[in-house]
Amino acid sequence: MTQYGFHFDNSRCTGCRTCQFACMDYKDLSRESSPRRIYDYEGGEWEVAEDGSATCSVFSYHVSLGCQHCDHPACVAVCPTKAMHKDPETGLVSVDASKCIGCGYCAMNCPYNVPKVDKTVGHTVKCDGCADRIAEGKRPICVEACPLRALDFGEVKELKEKYHNTVRGIAPMPDPSITSPNIYISNSDDAQVTGDTTGFVSNAEEVK
């Protein structure tokens, strides 16, 4: 099976939300149902030494997250109707709207907060990697829209060859061992490890 995934260059992302807006426009979704969200993560403090000098350890960065098309997707595991499924040819995770009953189990169990039950259409919506565009030889709309080229997409084996010294997660993302996400991240100098407790999501209301 071919497995597709994303690359995210954390050092390039400015948190402009262009990827999110492009996704919403292409999929005709509301902000509440947007499957791509931008997390603003920041923290740090002033440390005063015995001689009275102060050192600042403040950090701030942005994380653009859609579906990670995990090897072991939690959303698929709990779906009672098999509407949520992983494509055997591409590894992309999507929802079959004709089978979805809008129970929300996928939304409750995804550690990345990606699936959203859209009550206006009566079923879950989520990032499917723009499977229709991939079938046409194009890239996902979020990747095409990013003005800083912070996002890339392709076969996982090609991403590994193209980008070196990547990690599968940074704060505030969950530990990658939970679902084995297919995302490869090039860190910024400010990036904190998953599980970090020194920072916080400063736009929590926006991404909930």
PDB file of C-alpha atoms in Angstrom:
ATOM      1  CA  MET A   1       0.000   0.000   0.000  1.00  0.00           C
ATOM      2  CA  THR A   2       1.161   3.507  -0.800  1.00  0.00           C
ATOM      3  CA  GLN A   3       0.963   5.766   2.243  1.00  0.00           C
ATOM      4  CA  TYR A   4       0.598   9.496   1.744  1.00  0.00           C
ATOM      5  CA  GLY A   5       1.415  12.050   4.408  1.00  0.00           C
ATOM      6  CA  PHE A   6       2.289  15.672   5.161  1.00  0.00           C
ATOM      7  CA  HIS A   7       5.498  17.524   5.847  1.00  0.00           C
ATOM      8  CA  PHE A   8       5.288  20.637   8.004  1.00  0.00           C
ATOM      9  CA  ASP A   9       8.146  23.119   8.308  1.00  0.00           C
ATOM     10  CA  ASN A  10       7.556  24.688  11.701  1.00  0.00           C
ATOM     11  CA  SER A  11      10.321  27.208  11.108  1.00  0.00           C
ATOM     12  CA  ARG A  12       8.475  28.664   8.103  1.00  0.00           C
ATOM     13  CA  CYS A  13       4.921  28.877   9.454  1.00  0.00           C
ATOM     14  CA  THR A  14       3.806  32.400  10.411  1.00  0.00           C
ATOM     15  CA  GLY A  15       0.309  31.386  11.549  1.00  0.00           C
ATOM     16  CA  CYS A  16      -1.346  33.325   8.713  1.00  0.00           C
ATOM     17  CA  ARG A  17      -4.178  30.752   8.420  1.00  0.00           C
ATOM     18  CA  THR A  18      -4.114  30.810   4.604  1.00  0.00           C
ATOM     19  CA  CYS A  19      -4.041  27.001   4.566  1.00  0.00           C
ATOM     20  CA  GLN A  20      -7.125  26.906   6.786  1.00  0.00           C
ATOM     21  CA  PHE A  21      -9.050  29.465   4.741  1.00  0.00           C
ATOM     22  CA  ALA A  22      -8.180  27.692   1.495  1.00  0.00           C
ATOM     23  CA  CYS A  23      -9.445  24.400   2.924  1.00  0.00           C
ATOM     24  CA  MET A  24     -12.677  25.983   4.151  1.00  0.00           C
ATOM     25  CA  ASP A  25     -13.271  27.618   0.777  1.00  0.00           C
ATOM     26  CA  TYR A  26     -12.461  24.503  -1.264  1.00  0.00           C
ATOM     27  CA  LYS A  27     -14.625  22.232   0.902  1.00  0.00           C
ATOM     28  CA  ASP A  28     -17.310  24.899   1.457  1.00  0.00           C
ATOM     29  CA  LEU A  29     -17.077  24.552   5.236  1.00  0.00           C
ATOM     30  CA  SER A  30     -17.653  26.893   8.165  1.00  0.00           C
ATOM     31  CA  ARG A  31     -14.851  27.866  10.549  1.00  0.00           C
ATOM     32  CA  GLU A  32     -16.355  25.567  13.175  1.00  0.00           C
ATOM     33  CA  SER A  33     -16.169  22.583  10.813  1.00  0.00           C
ATOM     34  CA  SER A  34     -12.755  23.371   9.391  1.00  0.00           C
ATOM     35  CA  PRO A  35     -10.600  20.216   9.369  1.00  0.00           C
ATOM     36  CA  ARG A  36      -7.371  22.232   9.364  1.00  0.00           C
ATOM     37  CA  ARG A  37      -6.566  24.365  12.378  1.00  0.00           C
ATOM     38  CA  ILE A  38      -3.662  26.538  13.475  1.00  0.00           C
ATOM     39  CA  TYR A  39      -2.419  26.191  17.037  1.00  0.00           C
ATOM     40  CA  ASP A  40      -0.526  29.121  18.548  1.00  0.00           C
ATOM     41  CA  TYR A  41       1.807  27.721  21.207  1.00  0.00           C
ATOM     42  CA  GLU A  42       3.801  29.934  23.527  1.00  0.00           C
ATOM     43  CA  GLY A  43       5.429  30.041  26.916  1.00  0.00           C
ATOM     44  CA  GLY A  44       8.578  30.911  28.832  1.00  0.00           C
ATOM     45  CA  GLU A  45       9.505  33.353  31.568  1.00  0.00           C
ATOM     46  CA  TRP A  46      12.057  35.818  32.868  1.00  0.00           C
ATOM     47  CA  GLU A  47      14.763  34.258  35.009  1.00  0.00           C
ATOM     48  CA  VAL A  48      16.643  36.539  37.407  1.00  0.00           C
ATOM     49  CA  ALA A  49      20.172  35.509  38.416  1.00  0.00           C
ATOM     50  CA  GLU A  50      21.853  36.214  41.748  1.00  0.00           C
ATOM     51  CA  ASP A  51      23.670  39.178  40.247  1.00  0.00           C
ATOM     52  CA  GLY A  52      20.366  40.761  39.275  1.00  0.00           C
ATOM     53  CA  SER A  53      20.677  40.097  35.541  1.00  0.00           C
ATOM     54  CA  ALA A  54      17.592  38.704  33.785  1.00  0.00           C
ATOM     55  CA  THR A  55      17.351  36.145  30.996  1.00  0.00           C
ATOM     56  CA  CYS A  56      14.275  35.689  28.838  1.00  0.00           C
ATOM     57  CA  SER A  57      13.280  32.154  27.817  1.00  0.00           C
ATOM     58  CA  VAL A  58      10.086  33.103  25.971  1.00  0.00           C
ATOM     59  CA  PHE A  59       9.092  31.012  22.944  1.00  0.00           C
ATOM     60  CA  SER A  60       6.234  31.206  20.456  1.00  0.00           C
ATOM     61  CA  TYR A  61       5.367  29.269  17.299  1.00  0.00           C
ATOM     62  CA  HIS A  62       2.484  27.999  15.177  1.00  0.00           C
ATOM     63  CA  VAL A  63       1.420  24.471  14.256  1.00  0.00           C
ATOM     64  CA  SER A  64      -0.794  23.810  11.223  1.00  0.00           C
ATOM     65  CA  LEU A  65      -2.700  20.561  11.651  1.00  0.00           C
ATOM     66  CA  GLY A  66      -5.104  18.660   9.443  1.00  0.00           C
ATOM     67  CA  CYS A  67      -5.634  14.916   9.507  1.00  0.00           C
ATOM     68  CA  GLN A  68      -2.437  12.943  10.067  1.00  0.00           C
ATOM     69  CA  HIS A  69      -3.786   9.907   8.145  1.00  0.00           C
ATOM     70  CA  CYS A  70      -2.401   7.751  10.910  1.00  0.00           C
ATOM     71  CA  ASP A  71      -1.225   4.170  10.582  1.00  0.00           C
ATOM     72  CA  HIS A  72      -3.555   3.370  13.488  1.00  0.00           C
ATOM     73  CA  PRO A  73      -6.313   6.005  13.262  1.00  0.00           C
ATOM     74  CA  ALA A  74      -8.367   6.274  16.443  1.00  0.00           C
ATOM     75  CA  CYS A  75     -11.345   7.612  14.487  1.00  0.00           C
ATOM     76  CA  VAL A  76     -11.540   4.455  12.357  1.00  0.00           C
ATOM     77  CA  ALA A  77     -11.220   2.184  15.369  1.00  0.00           C
ATOM     78  CA  VAL A  78     -14.318   3.570  17.091  1.00  0.00           C
ATOM     79  CA  CYS A  79     -16.629   4.198  14.114  1.00  0.00           C
ATOM     80  CA  PRO A  80     -19.704   1.943  14.579  1.00  0.00           C
ATOM     81  CA  THR A  81     -20.813   2.056  10.928  1.00  0.00           C
ATOM     82  CA  LYS A  82     -17.383   1.814   9.239  1.00  0.00           C
ATOM     83  CA  ALA A  83     -18.067   5.199   7.658  1.00  0.00           C
ATOM     84  CA  MET A  84     -14.621   6.309   8.765  1.00  0.00           C
ATOM     85  CA  HIS A  85     -12.105   4.276   6.835  1.00  0.00           C
ATOM     86  CA  LYS A  86      -8.511   4.167   5.650  1.00  0.00           C
ATOM     87  CA  ASP A  87      -8.117   3.804   1.887  1.00  0.00           C
ATOM     88  CA  PRO A  88      -6.128   0.627   1.107  1.00  0.00           C
ATOM     89  CA  GLU A  89      -4.460   2.243  -1.919  1.00  0.00           C
ATOM     90  CA  THR A  90      -3.405   5.638  -0.556  1.00  0.00           C
ATOM     91  CA  GLY A  91      -3.585   5.306   3.227  1.00  0.00           C
ATOM     92  CA  LEU A  92      -5.752   8.431   3.369  1.00  0.00           C
ATOM     93  CA  VAL A  93      -8.461   8.455   6.032  1.00  0.00           C
ATOM     94  CA  SER A  94     -11.883   9.738   5.004  1.00  0.00           C
ATOM     95  CA  VAL A  95     -15.553   9.470   5.914  1.00  0.00           C
ATOM     96  CA  ASP A  96     -18.304   7.913   3.800  1.00  0.00           C
ATOM     97  CA  ALA A  97     -21.144  10.403   4.274  1.00  0.00           C
ATOM     98  CA  SER A  98     -23.729   7.813   3.205  1.00  0.00           C
ATOM     99  CA  LYS A  99     -22.791   5.617   6.175  1.00  0.00           C
ATOM    100  CA  CYS A 100     -22.070   8.282   8.808  1.00  0.00           C
ATOM    101  CA  ILE A 101     -24.784   8.729  11.442  1.00  0.00           C
ATOM    102  CA  GLY A 102     -23.154  11.739  13.078  1.00  0.00           C
ATOM    103  CA  CYS A 103     -22.604   9.996  16.414  1.00  0.00           C
ATOM    104  CA  GLY A 104     -19.396  11.944  17.038  1.00  0.00           C
ATOM    105  CA  TYR A 105     -17.323   9.028  18.353  1.00  0.00           C
ATOM    106  CA  CYS A 106     -14.585   9.855  15.855  1.00  0.00           C
ATOM    107  CA  ALA A 107     -14.481  13.474  17.020  1.00  0.00           C
ATOM    108  CA  MET A 108     -14.297  12.422  20.660  1.00  0.00           C
ATOM    109  CA  ASN A 109     -11.470   9.942  20.104  1.00  0.00           C
ATOM    110  CA  CYS A 110      -9.183  11.700  17.601  1.00  0.00           C
ATOM    111  CA  PRO A 111      -6.202  13.017  19.611  1.00  0.00           C
ATOM    112  CA  TYR A 112      -5.655  15.674  16.930  1.00  0.00           C
ATOM    113  CA  ASN A 113      -9.172  17.146  17.174  1.00  0.00           C
ATOM    114  CA  VAL A 114      -9.717  16.806  13.410  1.00  0.00           C
ATOM    115  CA  PRO A 115     -13.142  15.208  12.687  1.00  0.00           C
ATOM    116  CA  LYS A 116     -16.089  17.539  13.284  1.00  0.00           C
ATOM    117  CA  VAL A 117     -19.773  16.653  13.265  1.00  0.00           C
ATOM    118  CA  ASP A 118     -21.385  19.226  10.966  1.00  0.00           C
ATOM    119  CA  LYS A 119     -25.035  19.388  12.024  1.00  0.00           C
ATOM    120  CA  THR A 120     -25.962  21.368   8.919  1.00  0.00           C
ATOM    121  CA  VAL A 121     -25.136  18.384   6.696  1.00  0.00           C
ATOM    122  CA  GLY A 122     -25.828  15.653   9.260  1.00  0.00           C
ATOM    123  CA  HIS A 123     -22.496  13.875   9.217  1.00  0.00           C
ATOM    124  CA  THR A 124     -18.842  14.163  10.143  1.00  0.00           C
ATOM    125  CA  VAL A 125     -16.467  16.184   7.983  1.00  0.00           C
ATOM    126  CA  LYS A 126     -12.683  15.908   8.065  1.00  0.00           C
ATOM    127  CA  CYS A 127      -9.489  16.330   6.083  1.00  0.00           C
ATOM    128  CA  ASP A 128      -9.245  13.576   3.467  1.00  0.00           C
ATOM    129  CA  GLY A 129      -5.948  14.788   2.042  1.00  0.00           C
ATOM    130  CA  CYS A 130      -7.910  16.267  -0.880  1.00  0.00           C
ATOM    131  CA  ALA A 131      -8.225  12.756  -2.296  1.00  0.00           C
ATOM    132  CA  ASP A 132      -9.988  14.085  -5.381  1.00  0.00           C
ATOM    133  CA  ARG A 133      -7.044  16.350  -6.185  1.00  0.00           C
ATOM    134  CA  ILE A 134      -4.524  13.583  -5.490  1.00  0.00           C
ATOM    135  CA  ALA A 135      -6.344  11.359  -7.993  1.00  0.00           C
ATOM    136  CA  GLU A 136      -5.813  14.131 -10.569  1.00  0.00           C
ATOM    137  CA  GLY A 137      -2.091  14.380  -9.807  1.00  0.00           C
ATOM    138  CA  LYS A 138      -2.467  17.603  -7.813  1.00  0.00           C
ATOM    139  CA  ARG A 139      -1.496  18.446  -4.237  1.00  0.00           C
ATOM    140  CA  PRO A 140      -3.890  19.243  -1.368  1.00  0.00           C
ATOM    141  CA  ILE A 141      -5.319  22.745  -1.510  1.00  0.00           C
ATOM    142  CA  CYS A 142      -3.697  23.697   1.826  1.00  0.00           C
ATOM    143  CA  VAL A 143      -0.267  22.845   0.438  1.00  0.00           C
ATOM    144  CA  GLU A 144      -0.853  24.825  -2.754  1.00  0.00           C
ATOM    145  CA  ALA A 145      -2.146  27.834  -0.800  1.00  0.00           C
ATOM    146  CA  CYS A 146       0.653  28.194   1.775  1.00  0.00           C
ATOM    147  CA  PRO A 147       2.560  31.397   0.892  1.00  0.00           C
ATOM    148  CA  LEU A 148       5.630  30.370   2.908  1.00  0.00           C
ATOM    149  CA  ARG A 149       5.762  26.777   1.566  1.00  0.00           C
ATOM    150  CA  ALA A 150       5.557  25.453   5.104  1.00  0.00           C
ATOM    151  CA  LEU A 151       3.448  22.492   3.957  1.00  0.00           C
ATOM    152  CA  ASP A 152       4.265  19.643   1.614  1.00  0.00           C
ATOM    153  CA  PHE A 153       2.527  16.392   0.753  1.00  0.00           C
ATOM    154  CA  GLY A 154       3.492  13.146  -0.897  1.00  0.00           C
ATOM    155  CA  GLU A 155       4.281   9.498  -0.435  1.00  0.00           C
ATOM    156  CA  VAL A 156       5.814   8.932   2.984  1.00  0.00           C
ATOM    157  CA  LYS A 157       8.908   7.248   1.586  1.00  0.00           C
ATOM    158  CA  GLU A 158       9.549  10.290  -0.624  1.00  0.00           C
ATOM    159  CA  LEU A 159       9.024  12.721   2.262  1.00  0.00           C
ATOM    160  CA  LYS A 160      11.571  10.802   4.331  1.00  0.00           C
ATOM    161  CA  GLU A 161      14.103  11.035   1.498  1.00  0.00           C
ATOM    162  CA  LYS A 162      13.411  14.730   0.887  1.00  0.00           C
ATOM    163  CA  TYR A 163      13.372  15.955   4.486  1.00  0.00           C
ATOM    164  CA  HIS A 164      15.909  14.887   7.093  1.00  0.00           C
ATOM    165  CA  ASN A 165      16.000  15.138  10.887  1.00  0.00           C
ATOM    166  CA  THR A 166      12.220  15.384  11.146  1.00  0.00           C
ATOM    167  CA  VAL A 167      10.022  14.443  14.095  1.00  0.00           C
ATOM    168  CA  ARG A 168       6.469  13.075  14.197  1.00  0.00           C
ATOM    169  CA  GLY A 169       5.177  15.533  16.759  1.00  0.00           C
ATOM    170  CA  ILE A 170       5.832  18.729  18.702  1.00  0.00           C
ATOM    171  CA  ALA A 171       3.843  20.447  21.454  1.00  0.00           C
ATOM    172  CA  PRO A 172       0.893  20.798  21.663  1.00  0.00           C
ATOM    173  CA  MET A 173       0.467  17.642  19.556  1.00  0.00           C
ATOM    174  CA  PRO A 174      -0.073  14.309  21.347  1.00  0.00           C
ATOM    175  CA  ASP A 175       2.631  11.657  21.607  1.00  0.00           C
ATOM    176  CA  PRO A 176       2.985  10.106  18.118  1.00  0.00           C
ATOM    177  CA  SER A 177       3.110   6.601  19.606  1.00  0.00           C
ATOM    178  CA  ILE A 178      -0.660   6.801  20.166  1.00  0.00           C
ATOM    179  CA  THR A 179      -1.670   6.574  16.488  1.00  0.00           C
ATOM    180  CA  SER A 180       1.565   6.624  14.413  1.00  0.00           C
ATOM    181  CA  PRO A 181       0.718   9.803  12.456  1.00  0.00           C
ATOM    182  CA  ASN A 182       1.972  10.289   8.924  1.00  0.00           C
ATOM    183  CA  ILE A 183       3.359  13.759   9.428  1.00  0.00           C
ATOM    184  CA  TYR A 184       7.026  14.754   9.312  1.00  0.00           C
ATOM    185  CA  ILE A 185       7.982  18.006  11.009  1.00  0.00           C
ATOM    186  CA  SER A 186      11.047  20.179  10.533  1.00  0.00           C
ATOM    187  CA  ASN A 187      11.453  21.953  13.872  1.00  0.00           C
ATOM    188  CA  SER A 188      11.904  25.620  14.554  1.00  0.00           C
ATOM    189  CA  ASP A 189      14.352  26.640  17.285  1.00  0.00           C
ATOM    190  CA  ASP A 190      11.397  27.360  19.588  1.00  0.00           C
ATOM    191  CA  ALA A 191       9.636  24.003  19.122  1.00  0.00           C
ATOM    192  CA  GLN A 192       8.937  22.070  22.316  1.00  0.00           C
ATOM    193  CA  VAL A 193       8.605  18.302  22.598  1.00  0.00           C
ATOM    194  CA  THR A 194       5.230  16.575  22.878  1.00  0.00           C
ATOM    195  CA  GLY A 195       4.046  16.485  26.456  1.00  0.00           C
ATOM    196  CA  ASP A 196       5.640  19.855  27.219  1.00  0.00           C
ATOM    197  CA  THR A 197       4.046  21.583  30.200  1.00  0.00           C
ATOM    198  CA  THR A 198       5.938  24.877  30.096  1.00  0.00           C
ATOM    199  CA  GLY A 199       3.794  26.358  27.322  1.00  0.00           C
ATOM    200  CA  PHE A 200       0.118  26.718  26.459  1.00  0.00           C
ATOM    201  CA  VAL A 201      -2.196  27.059  23.455  1.00  0.00           C
ATOM    202  CA  SER A 202      -2.916  30.785  23.407  1.00  0.00           C
ATOM    203  CA  ASN A 203      -5.845  30.478  20.967  1.00  0.00           C
ATOM    204  CA  ALA A 204      -7.629  27.620  22.725  1.00  0.00           C
ATOM    205  CA  GLU A 205     -11.086  29.063  22.027  1.00  0.00           C
ATOM    206  CA  GLU A 206     -10.337  29.196  18.302  1.00  0.00           C
ATOM    207  CA  VAL A 207      -9.248  25.570  17.975  1.00  0.00           C
ATOM    208  CA  LYS A 208     -11.618  23.812  20.391  1.00  0.00           C
TER     209      LYS A 208
END
